[in-house]
mmCIF file of C-alpha atoms in Angstrom:
data_model
loop_
_atom_site.group_PDB
_atom_site.id
_atom_site.type_symbol
_atom_site.label_atom_id
_atom_site.label_comp_id
_atom_site.label_asym_id
_atom_site.label_seq_id
_atom_site.Cartn_x
_atom_site.Cartn_y
_atom_site.Cartn_z
ATOM 1 C CA UNK A 12 122.901 83.615 106.727
ATOM 2 C CA UNK A 13 124.237 86.553 108.427
ATOM 3 C CA UNK A 14 123.517 88.602 105.445
ATOM 4 C CA UNK A 15 119.673 87.646 105.352
ATOM 5 C CA UNK A 16 119.826 88.519 109.178
ATOM 6 C CA UNK A 17 121.442 92.221 108.495
ATOM 7 C CA UNK A 18 119.105 92.990 105.839
ATOM 8 C CA UNK A 19 116.096 92.097 108.139
ATOM 9 C CA UNK A 20 117.410 93.904 110.888
ATOM 10 C CA UNK A 21 117.777 96.602 108.808
ATOM 11 C CA UNK A 22 114.171 96.723 107.919
ATOM 12 C CA UNK A 23 113.434 96.024 111.840
ATOM 13 C CA UNK A 24 115.564 99.266 112.454
ATOM 14 C CA UNK A 25 113.990 101.236 109.843
ATOM 15 C CA UNK A 26 110.606 100.316 111.271
ATOM 16 C CA UNK A 27 111.110 101.419 114.766
ATOM 17 C CA UNK A 28 113.070 103.958 113.521
ATOM 18 C CA UNK A 29 109.964 106.158 111.190
ATOM 19 C CA UNK A 30 107.374 105.444 114.454
ATOM 20 C CA UNK A 31 109.961 107.357 116.763
ATOM 21 C CA UNK A 32 110.262 110.158 114.558
ATOM 22 C CA UNK A 33 106.516 110.394 112.711
ATOM 23 C CA UNK A 34 104.400 109.321 115.896
ATOM 24 C CA UNK A 35 105.548 111.917 117.770
ATOM 25 C CA UNK A 36 105.735 114.822 115.494
ATOM 26 C CA UNK A 37 101.978 114.387 114.861
ATOM 27 C CA UNK A 38 101.087 113.882 117.788
ATOM 28 C CA UNK A 39 102.587 116.943 118.367
ATOM 29 C CA UNK A 40 101.106 118.845 115.381
ATOM 30 C CA UNK A 41 97.904 117.893 117.228
ATOM 31 C CA UNK A 42 97.167 115.176 114.091
ATOM 32 C CA UNK A 43 97.647 112.412 116.473
ATOM 33 C CA UNK A 44 99.104 108.912 116.123
ATOM 34 C CA UNK A 45 97.318 106.994 113.441
ATOM 35 C CA UNK A 46 98.127 109.702 111.051
ATOM 36 C CA UNK A 47 101.881 109.657 111.778
ATOM 37 C CA UNK A 48 102.240 105.873 111.268
ATOM 38 C CA UNK A 49 100.028 105.932 107.621
ATOM 39 C CA UNK A 50 102.319 108.808 106.806
ATOM 40 C CA UNK A 51 105.896 107.264 107.957
ATOM 41 C CA UNK A 52 104.515 104.071 106.145
ATOM 42 C CA UNK A 53 103.488 105.951 102.962
ATOM 43 C CA UNK A 54 107.570 106.955 102.790
ATOM 44 C CA UNK A 55 108.907 103.860 103.922
ATOM 45 C CA UNK A 56 106.810 101.588 101.627
ATOM 46 C CA UNK A 57 106.921 100.335 98.219
ATOM 47 C CA UNK A 58 105.403 102.763 96.439
ATOM 48 C CA UNK A 59 107.672 105.791 98.555
ATOM 49 C CA UNK A 60 111.339 104.979 99.192
ATOM 50 C CA UNK A 61 111.112 101.261 98.597
ATOM 51 C CA UNK A 62 112.612 99.550 101.595
ATOM 52 C CA UNK A 63 109.888 97.289 101.693
ATOM 53 C CA UNK A 64 108.481 95.254 98.584
ATOM 54 C CA UNK A 65 105.388 93.838 100.295
ATOM 55 C CA UNK A 66 103.312 95.782 102.276
ATOM 56 C CA UNK A 67 100.425 92.512 102.227
ATOM 57 C CA UNK A 68 102.828 90.321 104.742
ATOM 58 C CA UNK A 69 103.064 93.396 107.220
ATOM 59 C CA UNK A 70 99.387 93.879 107.468
ATOM 60 C CA UNK A 71 99.177 89.849 107.786
ATOM 61 C CA UNK A 72 101.431 89.595 111.160
ATOM 62 C CA UNK A 73 100.284 93.363 112.081
ATOM 63 C CA UNK A 74 96.454 92.580 112.114
ATOM 64 C CA UNK A 75 96.831 90.640 115.217
ATOM 65 C CA UNK A 76 97.532 94.602 116.846
ATOM 66 C CA UNK A 77 93.364 94.396 116.094
ATOM 67 C CA UNK A 78 92.846 91.039 117.237
ATOM 68 C CA UNK A 79 94.213 91.798 120.989
ATOM 69 C CA UNK A 80 92.977 95.714 121.008
ATOM 70 C CA UNK A 81 89.662 93.244 120.891
ATOM 71 C CA UNK A 82 90.759 91.086 123.450
ATOM 72 C CA UNK A 83 91.483 94.143 125.656
ATOM 73 C CA UNK A 84 87.943 96.043 124.655
ATOM 74 C CA UNK A 85 86.342 92.348 125.796
ATOM 75 C CA UNK A 86 88.150 92.426 128.816
ATOM 76 C CA UNK A 87 85.528 95.503 129.490
ATOM 77 C CA UNK A 88 82.883 94.089 128.870
ATOM 78 C CA UNK A 89 81.033 91.917 131.107
ATOM 79 C CA UNK A 90 78.113 89.345 129.455
ATOM 80 C CA UNK A 91 75.546 91.311 131.690
ATOM 81 C CA UNK A 92 76.846 94.858 129.983
ATOM 82 C CA UNK A 93 77.153 93.538 126.396
ATOM 83 C CA UNK A 94 73.316 92.390 127.034
ATOM 84 C CA UNK A 95 72.479 95.872 127.523
ATOM 85 C CA UNK A 96 74.144 96.736 124.556
ATOM 86 C CA UNK A 97 71.920 94.345 122.628
ATOM 87 C CA UNK A 98 69.380 97.082 121.025
ATOM 88 C CA UNK A 99 72.673 99.353 120.257
ATOM 89 C CA UNK A 100 73.952 95.952 118.487
ATOM 90 C CA UNK A 101 71.481 95.175 116.254
ATOM 91 C CA UNK A 102 68.885 97.579 116.129
ATOM 92 C CA UNK A 103 71.368 100.563 115.519
ATOM 93 C CA UNK A 104 73.730 98.618 113.935
ATOM 94 C CA UNK A 105 71.050 97.173 111.124
ATOM 95 C CA UNK A 106 69.402 100.592 110.435
ATOM 96 C CA UNK A 107 73.435 102.201 109.914
ATOM 97 C CA UNK A 108 74.049 99.205 107.718
ATOM 98 C CA UNK A 109 71.117 99.117 105.859
ATOM 99 C CA UNK A 110 71.422 102.859 105.110
ATOM 100 C CA UNK A 111 74.552 103.486 104.235
ATOM 101 C CA UNK A 112 74.959 99.883 101.559
ATOM 102 C CA UNK A 113 71.905 101.374 100.066
ATOM 103 C CA UNK A 114 73.474 105.010 99.605
ATOM 104 C CA UNK A 115 76.916 103.987 98.685
ATOM 105 C CA UNK A 116 75.809 101.361 96.508
ATOM 106 C CA UNK A 117 73.851 104.769 94.580
ATOM 107 C CA UNK A 118 77.011 106.453 94.596
ATOM 108 C CA UNK A 119 79.174 103.715 92.819
ATOM 109 C CA UNK A 120 76.507 103.322 90.628
ATOM 110 C CA UNK A 121 76.525 107.552 89.819
ATOM 111 C CA UNK A 122 80.503 106.372 89.156
ATOM 112 C CA UNK A 123 80.045 104.123 86.260
ATOM 113 C CA UNK A 124 80.303 100.933 88.121
ATOM 114 C CA UNK A 125 77.989 98.034 87.228
ATOM 115 C CA UNK A 126 75.464 97.148 90.104
ATOM 116 C CA UNK A 127 77.515 94.001 91.437
ATOM 117 C CA UNK A 128 80.876 96.087 91.770
ATOM 118 C CA UNK A 129 79.226 99.072 93.109
ATOM 119 C CA UNK A 130 77.125 97.116 96.050
ATOM 120 C CA UNK A 131 80.922 95.075 96.636
ATOM 121 C CA UNK A 132 82.549 98.738 96.471
ATOM 122 C CA UNK A 133 79.699 99.597 99.248
ATOM 123 C CA UNK A 134 80.063 97.251 101.482
ATOM 124 C CA UNK A 135 83.651 97.337 101.540
ATOM 125 C CA UNK A 136 83.377 100.773 102.377
ATOM 126 C CA UNK A 137 80.295 100.499 104.565
ATOM 127 C CA UNK A 138 82.122 98.384 107.430
ATOM 128 C CA UNK A 139 84.235 100.684 109.055
ATOM 129 C CA UNK A 140 87.955 100.198 109.998
ATOM 130 C CA UNK A 141 87.521 99.045 113.760
ATOM 131 C CA UNK A 142 91.352 99.572 114.048
ATOM 132 C CA UNK A 143 91.331 103.317 113.558
ATOM 133 C CA UNK A 144 87.770 104.237 115.301
ATOM 134 C CA UNK A 145 89.189 102.127 118.207
ATOM 135 C CA UNK A 146 92.675 103.704 118.529
ATOM 136 C CA UNK A 147 90.840 106.967 118.577
ATOM 137 C CA UNK A 148 88.417 106.375 120.721
ATOM 138 C CA UNK A 149 91.327 105.383 123.375
ATOM 139 C CA UNK A 150 93.310 108.168 122.631
ATOM 140 C CA UNK A 151 90.254 110.463 123.637
ATOM 141 C CA UNK A 152 89.247 108.629 126.715
ATOM 142 C CA UNK A 153 86.168 107.707 124.750
ATOM 143 C CA UNK A 154 85.303 103.736 124.785
ATOM 144 C CA UNK A 155 83.502 103.425 127.848
ATOM 145 C CA UNK A 156 81.481 106.762 127.902
ATOM 146 C CA UNK A 157 77.569 105.756 126.353
ATOM 147 C CA UNK A 158 78.685 107.378 122.992
ATOM 148 C CA UNK A 159 81.650 105.293 123.029
ATOM 149 C CA UNK A 160 79.770 102.422 123.568
ATOM 150 C CA UNK A 161 77.008 103.285 120.887
ATOM 151 C CA UNK A 162 80.303 103.108 118.307
ATOM 152 C CA UNK A 163 81.609 100.080 119.498
ATOM 153 C CA UNK A 164 78.043 98.121 119.171
ATOM 154 C CA UNK A 165 78.261 98.874 115.436
ATOM 155 C CA UNK A 166 81.439 97.838 115.333
ATOM 156 C CA UNK A 167 80.550 94.481 116.569
ATOM 157 C CA UNK A 168 77.864 94.330 114.224
ATOM 158 C CA UNK A 169 79.800 95.320 111.663
ATOM 159 C CA UNK A 170 82.445 92.321 112.292
ATOM 160 C CA UNK A 171 79.474 89.716 112.821
ATOM 161 C CA UNK A 172 79.039 90.983 108.614
ATOM 162 C CA UNK A 173 81.911 89.409 107.358
ATOM 163 C CA UNK A 174 81.132 85.700 106.877
ATOM 164 C CA UNK A 175 77.490 86.368 105.347
ATOM 165 C CA UNK A 176 79.484 89.068 102.774
ATOM 166 C CA UNK A 177 82.237 86.636 102.015
ATOM 167 C CA UNK A 178 79.599 83.482 101.363
ATOM 168 C CA UNK A 179 77.892 86.279 98.957
ATOM 169 C CA UNK A 180 80.653 86.863 96.803
ATOM 170 C CA UNK A 181 81.186 82.927 96.442
ATOM 171 C CA UNK A 182 77.526 83.009 95.458
ATOM 172 C CA UNK A 183 77.694 85.770 92.614
ATOM 173 C CA UNK A 184 81.338 84.711 91.394
ATOM 174 C CA UNK A 185 80.630 83.630 87.815
ATOM 175 C CA UNK A 186 80.992 79.647 86.990
ATOM 176 C CA UNK A 187 79.215 76.867 88.779
ATOM 177 C CA UNK A 188 77.461 77.904 92.051
ATOM 178 C CA UNK A 189 78.273 75.999 95.165
ATOM 179 C CA UNK A 190 75.973 73.433 96.673
ATOM 180 C CA UNK A 191 73.336 73.758 99.139
ATOM 181 C CA UNK A 192 75.219 71.024 101.020
ATOM 182 C CA UNK A 193 78.371 73.167 100.845
ATOM 183 C CA UNK A 194 76.953 76.306 102.351
ATOM 184 C CA UNK A 195 75.061 74.494 105.203
ATOM 185 C CA UNK A 196 78.271 72.330 105.878
ATOM 186 C CA UNK A 197 80.127 76.321 106.216
ATOM 187 C CA UNK A 198 77.104 77.131 108.669
ATOM 188 C CA UNK A 199 77.562 74.098 110.740
ATOM 189 C CA UNK A 200 81.396 74.456 111.120
ATOM 190 C CA UNK A 201 81.228 78.332 111.731
ATOM 191 C CA UNK A 202 78.301 77.101 114.495
ATOM 192 C CA UNK A 203 80.363 74.389 116.284
ATOM 193 C CA UNK A 204 83.379 76.504 116.576
ATOM 194 C CA UNK A 205 81.638 79.676 117.781
ATOM 195 C CA UNK A 206 80.103 76.997 120.626
ATOM 196 C CA UNK A 207 83.663 75.249 121.343
ATOM 197 C CA UNK A 208 85.205 78.942 121.974
ATOM 198 C CA UNK A 209 82.484 79.244 124.309
ATOM 199 C CA UNK A 210 82.109 76.479 126.069
ATOM 200 C CA UNK A 211 86.216 76.511 126.664
ATOM 201 C CA UNK A 212 85.451 80.103 127.771
ATOM 202 C CA UNK A 213 82.827 78.761 130.647
ATOM 203 C CA UNK A 214 84.769 75.714 131.938
ATOM 204 C CA UNK A 215 88.595 75.947 130.811
ATOM 205 C CA UNK A 216 90.003 79.287 131.170
ATOM 206 C CA UNK A 217 89.676 80.285 134.705
ATOM 207 C CA UNK A 218 90.703 77.228 136.164
ATOM 208 C CA UNK A 219 93.392 77.145 133.778
ATOM 209 C CA UNK A 220 94.620 80.396 135.112
ATOM 210 C CA UNK A 221 94.267 79.494 138.805
ATOM 211 C CA UNK A 222 96.424 76.205 137.989
ATOM 212 C CA UNK A 223 99.250 79.176 136.259
ATOM 213 C CA UNK A 224 99.218 81.715 139.228
ATOM 214 C CA UNK A 225 99.609 78.758 141.584
ATOM 215 C CA UNK A 226 103.269 78.286 139.869
ATOM 216 C CA UNK A 227 104.366 81.755 140.329
ATOM 217 C CA UNK A 228 105.566 82.445 136.858
ATOM 218 C CA UNK A 229 104.683 85.619 135.535
ATOM 219 C CA UNK A 230 106.568 84.970 132.196
ATOM 220 C CA UNK A 231 104.064 81.590 132.292
ATOM 221 C CA UNK A 232 101.324 83.767 132.456
ATOM 222 C CA UNK A 233 102.072 86.476 129.795
ATOM 223 C CA UNK A 234 102.270 83.144 127.379
ATOM 224 C CA UNK A 235 99.325 81.671 128.574
ATOM 225 C CA UNK A 236 97.462 85.410 127.465
ATOM 226 C CA UNK A 237 99.154 84.912 124.440
ATOM 227 C CA UNK A 238 97.589 81.796 124.252
ATOM 228 C CA UNK A 239 94.443 82.782 124.555
ATOM 229 C CA UNK A 240 94.333 85.380 122.120
ATOM 230 C CA UNK A 241 95.877 83.788 119.899
ATOM 231 C CA UNK A 242 94.509 80.431 119.827
ATOM 232 C CA UNK A 243 90.876 81.982 120.347
ATOM 233 C CA UNK A 244 91.698 83.949 117.183
ATOM 234 C CA UNK A 245 92.944 80.941 115.352
ATOM 235 C CA UNK A 246 90.125 78.619 116.402
ATOM 236 C CA UNK A 247 87.331 81.189 115.033
ATOM 237 C CA UNK A 248 89.427 81.509 111.327
ATOM 238 C CA UNK A 249 89.983 77.894 110.952
ATOM 239 C CA UNK A 250 85.758 78.275 111.276
ATOM 240 C CA UNK A 251 85.534 81.215 108.600
ATOM 241 C CA UNK A 252 84.864 83.854 111.078
ATOM 242 C CA UNK A 253 86.214 86.928 112.701
ATOM 243 C CA UNK A 254 89.779 86.506 114.464
ATOM 244 C CA UNK A 255 88.719 90.223 115.824
ATOM 245 C CA UNK A 256 85.708 88.608 116.858
ATOM 246 C CA UNK A 257 87.283 85.599 118.459
ATOM 247 C CA UNK A 258 89.484 87.806 120.529
ATOM 248 C CA UNK A 259 86.943 89.698 121.720
ATOM 249 C CA UNK A 260 84.794 86.676 122.815
ATOM 250 C CA UNK A 261 87.382 85.462 124.544
ATOM 251 C CA UNK A 262 88.042 88.865 126.744
ATOM 252 C CA UNK A 263 84.442 88.841 127.408
ATOM 253 C CA UNK A 264 84.530 85.324 129.231
ATOM 254 C CA UNK A 265 87.404 86.543 130.868
ATOM 255 C CA UNK A 266 85.367 89.728 132.156
ATOM 256 C CA UNK A 267 84.734 88.076 135.390
ATOM 257 C CA UNK A 268 88.187 86.416 136.045
ATOM 258 C CA UNK A 269 89.817 87.730 139.043
ATOM 259 C CA UNK A 270 93.444 87.623 136.242
ATOM 260 C CA UNK A 271 91.521 90.160 133.854
ATOM 261 C CA UNK A 272 93.530 93.348 134.949
ATOM 262 C CA UNK A 273 96.495 91.116 134.739
ATOM 263 C CA UNK A 274 95.594 89.744 131.184
ATOM 264 C CA UNK A 275 95.777 93.220 129.922
ATOM 265 C CA UNK A 276 98.297 94.489 131.374
ATOM 266 C CA UNK A 277 100.442 91.165 129.657
ATOM 267 C CA UNK A 278 99.144 91.858 125.927
ATOM 268 C CA UNK A 279 98.821 95.907 126.402
ATOM 269 C CA UNK A 280 102.531 96.108 125.288
ATOM 270 C CA UNK A 281 101.817 93.254 122.098
ATOM 271 C CA UNK A 282 98.975 95.315 121.143
ATOM 272 C CA UNK A 283 100.062 98.568 121.013
ATOM 273 C CA UNK A 284 103.042 97.548 119.111
ATOM 274 C CA UNK A 285 101.138 95.742 116.658
ATOM 275 C CA UNK A 286 98.419 97.756 116.102
ATOM 276 C CA UNK A 287 101.075 100.725 115.183
ATOM 277 C CA UNK A 288 102.736 98.403 112.616
ATOM 278 C CA UNK A 289 99.128 97.633 111.195
ATOM 279 C CA UNK A 290 98.936 101.344 110.347
ATOM 280 C CA UNK A 291 102.255 101.493 108.739
ATOM 281 C CA UNK A 292 101.382 98.355 107.032
ATOM 282 C CA UNK A 293 97.861 100.533 105.585
ATOM 283 C CA UNK A 294 99.904 103.234 104.746
ATOM 284 C CA UNK A 295 102.528 100.566 102.667
ATOM 285 C CA UNK A 296 99.451 99.553 100.987
ATOM 286 C CA UNK A 297 98.804 102.621 98.920
ATOM 287 C CA UNK A 298 99.155 102.449 95.566
ATOM 288 C CA UNK A 299 100.663 105.734 94.466
ATOM 289 C CA UNK A 300 100.706 104.630 90.526
ATOM 290 C CA UNK A 301 97.323 103.982 90.894
ATOM 291 C CA UNK A 302 96.477 107.259 92.642
ATOM 292 C CA UNK A 303 98.611 109.395 90.012
ATOM 293 C CA UNK A 304 96.596 107.826 86.626
ATOM 294 C CA UNK A 305 93.530 107.962 88.373
ATOM 295 C CA UNK A 306 93.568 110.685 90.898
ATOM 296 C CA UNK A 307 90.345 112.793 89.643
ATOM 297 C CA UNK A 308 87.585 109.505 89.762
ATOM 298 C CA UNK A 309 89.433 108.184 92.746
ATOM 299 C CA UNK A 310 89.748 111.227 94.833
ATOM 300 C CA UNK A 311 86.377 112.192 93.760
ATOM 301 C CA UNK A 312 84.698 108.476 95.218
ATOM 302 C CA UNK A 313 86.861 109.435 98.412
ATOM 303 C CA UNK A 314 84.888 112.301 98.706
ATOM 304 C CA UNK A 315 81.592 111.174 97.837
ATOM 305 C CA UNK A 316 81.788 107.931 99.719
ATOM 306 C CA UNK A 317 83.322 109.495 102.927
ATOM 307 C CA UNK A 318 80.454 112.396 102.899
ATOM 308 C CA UNK A 319 77.631 110.479 101.995
ATOM 309 C CA UNK A 320 78.564 107.778 104.766
ATOM 310 C CA UNK A 321 78.615 110.021 107.048
ATOM 311 C CA UNK A 322 75.578 111.927 106.194
ATOM 312 C CA UNK A 323 73.544 108.674 106.422
ATOM 313 C CA UNK A 324 75.392 107.797 109.801
ATOM 314 C CA UNK A 325 74.463 111.302 111.041
ATOM 315 C CA UNK A 326 70.705 110.565 109.971
ATOM 316 C CA UNK A 327 70.576 107.506 111.304
ATOM 317 C CA UNK A 328 72.213 108.625 115.166
ATOM 318 C CA UNK A 329 69.755 111.737 114.939
ATOM 319 C CA UNK A 330 66.832 109.370 114.027
ATOM 320 C CA UNK A 331 67.802 107.385 117.024
ATOM 321 C CA UNK A 332 67.904 110.034 119.430
ATOM 322 C CA UNK A 333 71.534 111.280 119.390
ATOM 323 C CA UNK A 334 72.380 115.034 120.374
ATOM 324 C CA UNK A 335 73.974 116.724 116.771
ATOM 325 C CA UNK A 336 77.071 116.906 118.505
ATOM 326 C CA UNK A 337 77.083 113.024 118.975
ATOM 327 C CA UNK A 338 75.882 112.601 115.783
ATOM 328 C CA UNK A 339 78.376 114.632 113.986
ATOM 329 C CA UNK A 340 80.935 113.045 116.176
ATOM 330 C CA UNK A 341 79.915 109.338 114.857
ATOM 331 C CA UNK A 342 79.355 110.342 111.950
ATOM 332 C CA UNK A 343 82.990 111.365 111.414
ATOM 333 C CA UNK A 344 84.756 108.958 113.138
ATOM 334 C CA UNK A 345 83.267 106.282 110.976
ATOM 335 C CA UNK A 346 82.914 108.095 107.883
ATOM 336 C CA UNK A 347 86.095 105.729 106.161
ATOM 337 C CA UNK A 348 86.147 102.516 104.810
ATOM 338 C CA UNK A 349 87.880 99.546 106.931
ATOM 339 C CA UNK A 350 90.491 96.749 106.896
ATOM 340 C CA UNK A 351 88.288 94.105 105.607
ATOM 341 C CA UNK A 352 87.610 95.724 101.997
ATOM 342 C CA UNK A 353 91.021 94.583 101.567
ATOM 343 C CA UNK A 354 89.806 90.976 102.022
ATOM 344 C CA UNK A 355 86.372 91.307 100.373
ATOM 345 C CA UNK A 356 88.235 93.176 97.461
ATOM 346 C CA UNK A 357 91.031 90.713 96.806
ATOM 347 C CA UNK A 358 88.313 87.894 97.687
ATOM 348 C CA UNK A 359 86.088 89.389 94.519
ATOM 349 C CA UNK A 360 88.583 89.669 92.488
ATOM 350 C CA UNK A 361 90.274 86.464 92.653
ATOM 351 C CA UNK A 362 86.246 84.919 92.457
ATOM 352 C CA UNK A 363 85.820 86.896 88.702
ATOM 353 C CA UNK A 364 83.544 89.071 90.619
ATOM 354 C CA UNK A 365 85.530 92.280 90.026
ATOM 355 C CA UNK A 366 88.374 92.660 87.778
ATOM 356 C CA UNK A 367 91.502 93.393 89.063
ATOM 357 C CA UNK A 368 91.936 97.570 88.285
ATOM 358 C CA UNK A 369 88.555 97.463 89.847
ATOM 359 C CA UNK A 370 90.343 96.028 93.139
ATOM 360 C CA UNK A 371 93.213 98.340 92.819
ATOM 361 C CA UNK A 372 90.894 101.670 92.525
ATOM 362 C CA UNK A 373 88.542 100.541 95.118
ATOM 363 C CA UNK A 374 91.666 99.663 97.408
ATOM 364 C CA UNK A 375 92.938 102.597 96.517
ATOM 365 C CA UNK A 376 89.820 104.531 97.563
ATOM 366 C CA UNK A 377 89.265 102.940 101.072
ATOM 367 C CA UNK A 378 93.294 103.651 102.357
ATOM 368 C CA UNK A 379 92.687 107.137 101.027
ATOM 369 C CA UNK A 380 89.621 107.406 103.638
ATOM 370 C CA UNK A 381 91.557 105.868 106.417
ATOM 371 C CA UNK A 382 94.495 108.128 105.958
ATOM 372 C CA UNK A 383 91.895 111.207 105.729
ATOM 373 C CA UNK A 384 89.776 110.117 108.901
ATOM 374 C CA UNK A 385 92.459 111.479 111.370
ATOM 375 C CA UNK A 386 92.383 114.905 109.709
ATOM 376 C CA UNK A 387 88.700 115.129 109.231
ATOM 377 C CA UNK A 388 88.145 113.833 113.243
ATOM 378 C CA UNK A 389 90.463 117.237 113.721
ATOM 379 C CA UNK A 390 88.030 119.247 111.665
ATOM 380 C CA UNK A 391 84.458 118.261 113.275
ATOM 381 C CA UNK A 392 85.660 118.383 116.768
ATOM 382 C CA UNK A 393 83.984 121.672 118.369
#
């Protein structure tokens, strides 16, 4: 037991050590903390020094950092403000997703993928990395600014697409198609979970926090804040929806609460640490052996996908009356694939829609695009 505990402690110390060294160095060089985390993860991961053999396990835990980040963002968005963004969420979001999907599917076809594989690959790349973009916006203090709000709106719309895409993968899977009854059951469960979360947020959360505040125990308030974040995320996951979306909705429902600032302060330390762990996990997940064996097509695909996606985002932004500078900034920030691609590709591979080798290649393409994003953003800044 002592040996196991010491091994686990060594890993914890290693994670903290590389973080303390890498992140300040990369920030000092002007490259940002995200690239520092990614580089550190690459060094200590299974395809680097080999200190960690299962990056996916770390990613599953660290995804809670993204969940808490969305909760904090939700606290800043009152329902009236969110309603004022409906044109950006559904109008801008729909136009950007449609343009990028069509263009990136075409890129996949040019690289020799079958139509279904090209479409799945494109959708994994179309959905931007919420973790990376929100972190970069937060470091610049741009989240509350108008152009930052447009980016947040598109990210929220992309989160809404997660469930339909997973349903689509199930429909594309070879073998017996799922029945209409099972599909309607899934939709009914998701709708019921969403309504339950909204009802709890409206009628239960504020009375709960008033009751706990009367106890004057700060640690209980912290535990309650974590319970709300993780409970809402778990509820949405059980309904087949996005955990991040559940946390965001919980934050929005508490945005009018008098306890908003205290909740934000309670969650912030956990959010920062787990979000950093998420970026470390992404760096560890980059399979260097796959990249080494197929470096020319993978590198070509990364550059082509990022360039085409950036051009589509820029064109849509200009079409929606954004300035050249704002459109360029949005294009460089959102040119990468996102963390949802890992779920989409692994689900498609398990369902037989794409081959295991295609899953490995597509995952490497997305991870490399995420790693390149801080450099692309830095190059695109005036």
